[in-house]
Short mmCIF file of N, CA, C and O in Angstrom, two decimals:
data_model
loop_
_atom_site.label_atom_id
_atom_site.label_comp_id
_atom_site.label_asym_id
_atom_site.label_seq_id
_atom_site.Cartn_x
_atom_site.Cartn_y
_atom_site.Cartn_z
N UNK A 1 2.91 5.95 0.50
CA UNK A 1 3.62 6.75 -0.46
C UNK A 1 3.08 6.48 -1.86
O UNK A 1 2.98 5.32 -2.24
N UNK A 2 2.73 7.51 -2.66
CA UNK A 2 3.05 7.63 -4.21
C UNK A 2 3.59 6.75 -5.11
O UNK A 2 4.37 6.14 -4.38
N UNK A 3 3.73 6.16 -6.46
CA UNK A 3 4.49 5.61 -7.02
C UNK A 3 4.69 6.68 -7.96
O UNK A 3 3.95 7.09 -8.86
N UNK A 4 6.41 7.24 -7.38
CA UNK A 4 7.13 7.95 -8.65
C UNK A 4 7.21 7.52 -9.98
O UNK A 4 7.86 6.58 -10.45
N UNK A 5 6.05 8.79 -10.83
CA UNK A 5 5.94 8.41 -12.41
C UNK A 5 6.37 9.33 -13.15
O UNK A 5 6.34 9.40 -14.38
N UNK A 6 6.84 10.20 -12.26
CA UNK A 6 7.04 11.65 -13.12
C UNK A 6 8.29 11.10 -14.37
O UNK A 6 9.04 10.15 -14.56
N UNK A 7 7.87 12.50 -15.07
CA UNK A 7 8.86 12.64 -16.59
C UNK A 7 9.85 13.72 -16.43
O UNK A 7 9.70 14.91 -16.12
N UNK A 8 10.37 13.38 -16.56
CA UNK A 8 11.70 14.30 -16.68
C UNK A 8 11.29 15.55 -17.09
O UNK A 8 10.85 15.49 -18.24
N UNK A 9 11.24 17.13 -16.42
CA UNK A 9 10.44 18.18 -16.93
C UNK A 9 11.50 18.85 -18.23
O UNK A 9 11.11 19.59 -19.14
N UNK A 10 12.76 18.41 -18.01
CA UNK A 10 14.27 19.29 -18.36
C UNK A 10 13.74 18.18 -20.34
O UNK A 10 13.27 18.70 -21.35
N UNK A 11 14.02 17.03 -20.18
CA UNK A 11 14.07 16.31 -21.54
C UNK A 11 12.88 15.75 -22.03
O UNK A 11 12.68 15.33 -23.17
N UNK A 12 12.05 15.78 -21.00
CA UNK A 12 10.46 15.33 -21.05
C UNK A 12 10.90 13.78 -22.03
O UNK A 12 10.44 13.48 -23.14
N UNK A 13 11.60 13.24 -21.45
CA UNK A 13 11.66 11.63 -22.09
C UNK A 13 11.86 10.47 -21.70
O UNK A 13 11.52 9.41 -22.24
N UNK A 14 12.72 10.72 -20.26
CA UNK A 14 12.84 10.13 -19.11
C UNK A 14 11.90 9.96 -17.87
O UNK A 14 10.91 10.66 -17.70
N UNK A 15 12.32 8.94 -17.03
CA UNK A 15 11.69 9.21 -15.95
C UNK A 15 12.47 9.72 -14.99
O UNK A 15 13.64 9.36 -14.94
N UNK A 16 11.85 10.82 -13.87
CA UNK A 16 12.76 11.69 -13.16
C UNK A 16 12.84 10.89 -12.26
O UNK A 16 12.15 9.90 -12.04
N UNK A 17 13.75 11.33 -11.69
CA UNK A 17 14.68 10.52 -10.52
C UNK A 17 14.80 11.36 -9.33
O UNK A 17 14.69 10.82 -8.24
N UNK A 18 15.03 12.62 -9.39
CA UNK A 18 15.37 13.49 -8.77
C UNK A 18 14.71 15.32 -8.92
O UNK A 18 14.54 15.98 -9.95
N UNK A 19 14.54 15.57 -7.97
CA UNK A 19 14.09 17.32 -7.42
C UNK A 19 15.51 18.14 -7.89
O UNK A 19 16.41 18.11 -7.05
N UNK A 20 15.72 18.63 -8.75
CA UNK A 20 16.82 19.33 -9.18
C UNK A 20 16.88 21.03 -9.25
O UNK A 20 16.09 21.56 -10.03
N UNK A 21 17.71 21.81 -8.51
CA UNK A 21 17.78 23.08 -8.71
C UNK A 21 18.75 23.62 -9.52
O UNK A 21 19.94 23.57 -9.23
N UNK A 22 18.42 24.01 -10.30
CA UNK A 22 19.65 24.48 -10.80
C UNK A 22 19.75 26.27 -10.78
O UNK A 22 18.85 27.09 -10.98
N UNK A 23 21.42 26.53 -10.39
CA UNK A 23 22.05 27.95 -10.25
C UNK A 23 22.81 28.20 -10.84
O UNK A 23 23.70 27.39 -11.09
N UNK A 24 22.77 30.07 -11.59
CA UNK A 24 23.56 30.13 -12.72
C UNK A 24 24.99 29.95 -12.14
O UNK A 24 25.84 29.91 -13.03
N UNK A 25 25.47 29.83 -10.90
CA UNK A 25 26.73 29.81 -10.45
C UNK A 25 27.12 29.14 -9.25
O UNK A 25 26.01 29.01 -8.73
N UNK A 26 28.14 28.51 -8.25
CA UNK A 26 28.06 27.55 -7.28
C UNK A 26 27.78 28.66 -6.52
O UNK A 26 27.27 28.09 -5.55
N UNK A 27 27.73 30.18 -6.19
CA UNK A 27 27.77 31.04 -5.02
C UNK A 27 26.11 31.58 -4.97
O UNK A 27 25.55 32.06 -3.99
N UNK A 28 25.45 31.30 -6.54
CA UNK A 28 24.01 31.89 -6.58
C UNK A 28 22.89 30.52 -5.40
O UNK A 28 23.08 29.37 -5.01
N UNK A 29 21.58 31.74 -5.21
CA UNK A 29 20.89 31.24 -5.08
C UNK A 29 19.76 30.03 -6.04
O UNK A 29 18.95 30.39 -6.89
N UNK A 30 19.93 29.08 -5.77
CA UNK A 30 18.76 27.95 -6.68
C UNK A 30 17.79 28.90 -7.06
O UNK A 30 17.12 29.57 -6.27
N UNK A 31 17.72 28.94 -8.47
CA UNK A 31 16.52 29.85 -9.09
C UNK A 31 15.63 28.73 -9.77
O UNK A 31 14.43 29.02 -9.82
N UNK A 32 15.90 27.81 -10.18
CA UNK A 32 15.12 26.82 -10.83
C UNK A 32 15.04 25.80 -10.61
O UNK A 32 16.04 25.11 -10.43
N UNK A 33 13.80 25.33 -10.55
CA UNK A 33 13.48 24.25 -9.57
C UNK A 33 13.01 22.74 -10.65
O UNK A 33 12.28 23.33 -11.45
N UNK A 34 13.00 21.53 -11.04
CA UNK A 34 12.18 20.53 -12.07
C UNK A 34 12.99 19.43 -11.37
O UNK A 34 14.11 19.27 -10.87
N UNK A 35 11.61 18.59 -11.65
CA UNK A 35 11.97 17.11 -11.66
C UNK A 35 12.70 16.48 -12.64
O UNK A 35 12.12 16.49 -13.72
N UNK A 36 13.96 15.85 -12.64
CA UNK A 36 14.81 15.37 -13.71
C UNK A 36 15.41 14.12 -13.44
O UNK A 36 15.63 13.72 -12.30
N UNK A 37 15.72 13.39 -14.63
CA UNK A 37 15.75 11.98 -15.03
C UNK A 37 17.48 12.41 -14.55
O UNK A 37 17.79 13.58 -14.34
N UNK A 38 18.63 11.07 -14.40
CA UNK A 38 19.67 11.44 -13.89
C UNK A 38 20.41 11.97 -14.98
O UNK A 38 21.38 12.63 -14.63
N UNK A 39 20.29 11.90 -15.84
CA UNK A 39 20.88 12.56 -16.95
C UNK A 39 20.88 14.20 -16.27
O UNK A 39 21.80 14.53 -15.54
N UNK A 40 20.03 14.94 -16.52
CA UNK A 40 19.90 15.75 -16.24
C UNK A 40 20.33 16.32 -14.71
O UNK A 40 20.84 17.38 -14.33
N UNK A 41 19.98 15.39 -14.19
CA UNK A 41 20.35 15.42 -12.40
C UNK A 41 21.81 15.82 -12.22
O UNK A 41 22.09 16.73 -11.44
N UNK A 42 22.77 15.18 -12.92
CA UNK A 42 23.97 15.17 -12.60
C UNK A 42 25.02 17.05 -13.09
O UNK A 42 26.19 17.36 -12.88
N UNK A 43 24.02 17.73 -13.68
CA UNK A 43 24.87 19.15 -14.53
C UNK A 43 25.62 19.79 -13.41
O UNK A 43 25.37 19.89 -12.21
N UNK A 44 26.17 20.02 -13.83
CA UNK A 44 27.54 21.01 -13.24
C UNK A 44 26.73 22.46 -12.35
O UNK A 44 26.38 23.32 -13.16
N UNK A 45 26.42 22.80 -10.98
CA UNK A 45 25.77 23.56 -10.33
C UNK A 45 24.66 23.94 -10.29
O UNK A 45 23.94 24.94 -10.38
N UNK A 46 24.69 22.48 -10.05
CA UNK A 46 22.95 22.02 -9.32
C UNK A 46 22.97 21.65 -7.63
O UNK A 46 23.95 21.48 -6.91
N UNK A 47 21.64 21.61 -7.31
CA UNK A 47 21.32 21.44 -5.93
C UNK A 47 20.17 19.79 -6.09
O UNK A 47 18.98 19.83 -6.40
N UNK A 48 20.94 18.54 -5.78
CA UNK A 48 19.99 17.55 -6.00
C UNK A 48 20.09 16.68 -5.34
O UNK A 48 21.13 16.32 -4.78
N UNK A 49 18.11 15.73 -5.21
CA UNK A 49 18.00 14.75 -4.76
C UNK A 49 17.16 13.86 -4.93
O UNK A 49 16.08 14.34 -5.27
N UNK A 50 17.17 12.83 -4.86
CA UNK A 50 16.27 11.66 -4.77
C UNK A 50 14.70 11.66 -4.55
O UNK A 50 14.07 11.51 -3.50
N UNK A 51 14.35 11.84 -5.51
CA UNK A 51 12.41 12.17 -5.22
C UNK A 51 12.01 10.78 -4.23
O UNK A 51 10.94 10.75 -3.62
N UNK A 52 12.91 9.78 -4.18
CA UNK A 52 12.06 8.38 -3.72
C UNK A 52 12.54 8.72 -2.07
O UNK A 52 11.99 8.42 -1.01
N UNK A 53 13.77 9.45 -2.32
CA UNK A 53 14.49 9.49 -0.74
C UNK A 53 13.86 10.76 -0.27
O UNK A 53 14.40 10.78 0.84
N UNK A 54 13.25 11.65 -0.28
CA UNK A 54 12.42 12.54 -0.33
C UNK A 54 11.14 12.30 0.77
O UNK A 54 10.91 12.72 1.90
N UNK A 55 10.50 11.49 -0.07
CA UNK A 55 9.31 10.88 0.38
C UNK A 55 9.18 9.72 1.34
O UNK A 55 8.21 9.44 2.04
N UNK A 56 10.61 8.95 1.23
CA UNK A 56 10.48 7.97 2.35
C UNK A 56 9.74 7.84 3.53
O UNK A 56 9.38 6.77 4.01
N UNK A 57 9.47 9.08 4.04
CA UNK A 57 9.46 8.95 5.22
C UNK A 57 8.93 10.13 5.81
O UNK A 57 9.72 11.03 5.53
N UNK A 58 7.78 10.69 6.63
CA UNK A 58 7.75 11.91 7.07
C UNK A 58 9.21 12.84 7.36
O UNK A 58 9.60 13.93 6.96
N UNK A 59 9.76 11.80 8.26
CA UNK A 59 11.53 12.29 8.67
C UNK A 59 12.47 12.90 7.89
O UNK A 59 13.07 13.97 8.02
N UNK A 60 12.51 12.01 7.02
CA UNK A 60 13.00 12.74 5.57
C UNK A 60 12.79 13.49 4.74
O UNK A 60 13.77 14.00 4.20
N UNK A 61 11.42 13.87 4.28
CA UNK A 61 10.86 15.20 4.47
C UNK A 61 11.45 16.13 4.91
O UNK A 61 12.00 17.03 4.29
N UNK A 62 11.32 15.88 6.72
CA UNK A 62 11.87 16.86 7.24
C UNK A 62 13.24 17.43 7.06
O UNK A 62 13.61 18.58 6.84
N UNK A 63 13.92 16.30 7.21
CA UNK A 63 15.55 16.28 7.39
C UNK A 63 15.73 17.36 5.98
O UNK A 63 16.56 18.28 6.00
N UNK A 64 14.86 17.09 4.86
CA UNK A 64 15.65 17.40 3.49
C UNK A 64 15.19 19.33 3.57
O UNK A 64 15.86 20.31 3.23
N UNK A 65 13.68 19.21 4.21
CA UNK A 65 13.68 20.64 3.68
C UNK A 65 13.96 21.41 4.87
O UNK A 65 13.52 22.56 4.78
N UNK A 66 14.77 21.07 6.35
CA UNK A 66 15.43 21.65 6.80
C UNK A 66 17.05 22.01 6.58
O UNK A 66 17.68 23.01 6.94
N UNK A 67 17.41 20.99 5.97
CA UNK A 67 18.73 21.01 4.95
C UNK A 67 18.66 22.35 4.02
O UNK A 67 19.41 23.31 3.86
N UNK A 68 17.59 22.01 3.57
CA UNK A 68 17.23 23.41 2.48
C UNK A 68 17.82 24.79 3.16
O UNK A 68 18.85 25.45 3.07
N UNK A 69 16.57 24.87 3.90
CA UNK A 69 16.49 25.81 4.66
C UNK A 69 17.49 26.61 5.41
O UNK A 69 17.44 27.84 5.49
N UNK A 70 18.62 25.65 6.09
CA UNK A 70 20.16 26.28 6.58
C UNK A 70 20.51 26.79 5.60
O UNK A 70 20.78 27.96 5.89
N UNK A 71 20.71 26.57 4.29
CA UNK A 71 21.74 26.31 3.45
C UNK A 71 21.69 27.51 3.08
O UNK A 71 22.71 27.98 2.58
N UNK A 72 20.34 28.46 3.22
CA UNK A 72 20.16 29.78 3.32
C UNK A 72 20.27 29.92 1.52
O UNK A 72 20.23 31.10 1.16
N UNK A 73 20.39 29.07 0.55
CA UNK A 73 20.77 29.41 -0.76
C UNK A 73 19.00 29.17 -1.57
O UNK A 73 19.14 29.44 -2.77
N UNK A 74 17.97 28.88 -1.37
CA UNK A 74 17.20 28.48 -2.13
C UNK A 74 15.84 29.37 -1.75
O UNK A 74 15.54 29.87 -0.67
N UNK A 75 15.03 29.40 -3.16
CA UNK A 75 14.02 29.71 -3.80
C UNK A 75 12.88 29.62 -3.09
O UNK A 75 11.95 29.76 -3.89
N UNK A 76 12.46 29.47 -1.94
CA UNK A 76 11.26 28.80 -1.56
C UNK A 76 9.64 28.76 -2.68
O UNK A 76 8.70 27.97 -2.73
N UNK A 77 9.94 29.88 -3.37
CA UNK A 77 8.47 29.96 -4.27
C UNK A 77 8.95 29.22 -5.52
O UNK A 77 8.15 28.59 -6.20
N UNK A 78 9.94 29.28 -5.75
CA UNK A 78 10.45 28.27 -6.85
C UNK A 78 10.48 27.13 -6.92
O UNK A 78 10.10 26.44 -7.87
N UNK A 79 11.15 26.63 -5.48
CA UNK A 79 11.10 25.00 -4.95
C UNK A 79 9.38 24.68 -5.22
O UNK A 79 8.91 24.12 -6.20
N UNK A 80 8.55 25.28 -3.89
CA UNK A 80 7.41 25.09 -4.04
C UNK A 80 6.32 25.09 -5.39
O UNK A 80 5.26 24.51 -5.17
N UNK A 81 6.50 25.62 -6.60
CA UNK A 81 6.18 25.75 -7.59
C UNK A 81 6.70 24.37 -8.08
O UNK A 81 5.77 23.84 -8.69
N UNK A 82 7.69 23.65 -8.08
CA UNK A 82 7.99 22.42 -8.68
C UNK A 82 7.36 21.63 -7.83
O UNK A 82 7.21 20.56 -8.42
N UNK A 83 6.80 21.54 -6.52
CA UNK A 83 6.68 20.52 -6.03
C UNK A 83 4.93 20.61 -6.52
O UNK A 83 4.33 19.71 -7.10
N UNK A 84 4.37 21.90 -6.11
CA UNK A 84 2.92 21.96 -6.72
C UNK A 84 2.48 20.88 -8.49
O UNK A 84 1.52 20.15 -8.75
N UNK A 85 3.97 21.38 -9.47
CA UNK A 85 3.69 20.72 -10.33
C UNK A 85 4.50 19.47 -10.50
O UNK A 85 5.05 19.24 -11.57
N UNK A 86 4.56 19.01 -9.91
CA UNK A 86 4.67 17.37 -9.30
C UNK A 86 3.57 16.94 -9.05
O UNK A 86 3.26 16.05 -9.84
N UNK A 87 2.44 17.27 -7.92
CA UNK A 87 1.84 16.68 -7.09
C UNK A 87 0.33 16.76 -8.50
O UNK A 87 -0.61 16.00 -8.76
N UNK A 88 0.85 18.22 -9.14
CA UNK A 88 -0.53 17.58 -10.15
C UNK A 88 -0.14 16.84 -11.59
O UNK A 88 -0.93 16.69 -12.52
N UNK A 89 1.00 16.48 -11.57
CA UNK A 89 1.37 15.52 -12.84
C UNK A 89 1.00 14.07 -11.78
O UNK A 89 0.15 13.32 -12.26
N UNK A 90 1.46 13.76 -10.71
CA UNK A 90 0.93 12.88 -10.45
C UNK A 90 -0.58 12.75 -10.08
O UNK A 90 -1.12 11.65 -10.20
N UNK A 91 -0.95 13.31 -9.85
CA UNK A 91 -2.81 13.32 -9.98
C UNK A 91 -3.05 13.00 -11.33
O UNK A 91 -3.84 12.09 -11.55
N UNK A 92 -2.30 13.82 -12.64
CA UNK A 92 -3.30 13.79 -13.78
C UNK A 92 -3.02 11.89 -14.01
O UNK A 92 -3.91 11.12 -14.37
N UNK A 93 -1.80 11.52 -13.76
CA UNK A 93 -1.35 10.01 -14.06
C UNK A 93 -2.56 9.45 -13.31
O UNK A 93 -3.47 8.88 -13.91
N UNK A 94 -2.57 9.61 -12.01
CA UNK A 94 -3.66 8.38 -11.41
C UNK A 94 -5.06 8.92 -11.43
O UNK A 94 -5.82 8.57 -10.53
N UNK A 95 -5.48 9.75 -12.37
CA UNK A 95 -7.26 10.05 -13.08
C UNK A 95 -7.54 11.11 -11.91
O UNK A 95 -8.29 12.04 -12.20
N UNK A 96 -7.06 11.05 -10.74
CA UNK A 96 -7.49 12.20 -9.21
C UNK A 96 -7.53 13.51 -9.17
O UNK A 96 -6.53 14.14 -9.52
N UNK A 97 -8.30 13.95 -8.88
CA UNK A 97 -7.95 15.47 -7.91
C UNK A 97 -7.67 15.36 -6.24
O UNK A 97 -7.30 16.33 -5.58
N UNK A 98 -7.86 14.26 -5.76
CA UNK A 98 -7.86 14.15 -4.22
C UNK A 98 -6.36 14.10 -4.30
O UNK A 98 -5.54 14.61 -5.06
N UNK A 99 -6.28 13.16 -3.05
CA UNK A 99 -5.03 12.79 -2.34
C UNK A 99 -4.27 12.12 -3.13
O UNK A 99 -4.91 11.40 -3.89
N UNK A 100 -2.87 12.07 -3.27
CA UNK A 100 -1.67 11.11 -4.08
C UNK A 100 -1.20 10.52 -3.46
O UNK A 100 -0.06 10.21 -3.81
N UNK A 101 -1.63 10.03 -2.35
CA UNK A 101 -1.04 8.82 -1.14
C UNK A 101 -1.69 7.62 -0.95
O UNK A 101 -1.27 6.81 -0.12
#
């Protein structure tokens, strides 16, 4: 696994903690997707979790983005767009274009 370095995309001052969606309402679909420090993690109708619990584990992986997936409420090009710019904030941190594992 990675060592989570990301910055908080929401305050850019923190370090993120968490994959955060946020919806303009508890009944909408997750339209916005960023990595956020818990400050940010915690707002009032959001969809969130643990970037470290995330990655644990192939399993967890799974478990989380089949969770997604029932929940029938989320973004897939949105989610995926945050995770794309994840995977190259952590590249630009460790000098790479290859692999982040």
């Amino acid at each position: 696994m990675f060592e989570n370095r990301l910055l908080c995309e929401v305050c850019q001052n923190k370090a993120a903690i968490a994959f955060v969606g946020f919806r303009p309402n508890a009944q909408s679909t997750v339209s916005r997707w960023q990595f956020a420090c818990a400050d940010e993690a915690s707002i009032d109708e959001t969809e969130s979790f643990s970037i470290d619990a995330f990655f644990h584990s192939p399993e967890a992986t799974l478990d989380r983005l089949a969770h997604l997936h029932t929940s029938g409420r989320i973004d897939w090009a949105a989610f995926m767009d945050m995770i794309v710019r994840a995977r190259d904030a952590i590249r630009s941190q460790a000098g790479t274009n290859g692999s982040i594992c």
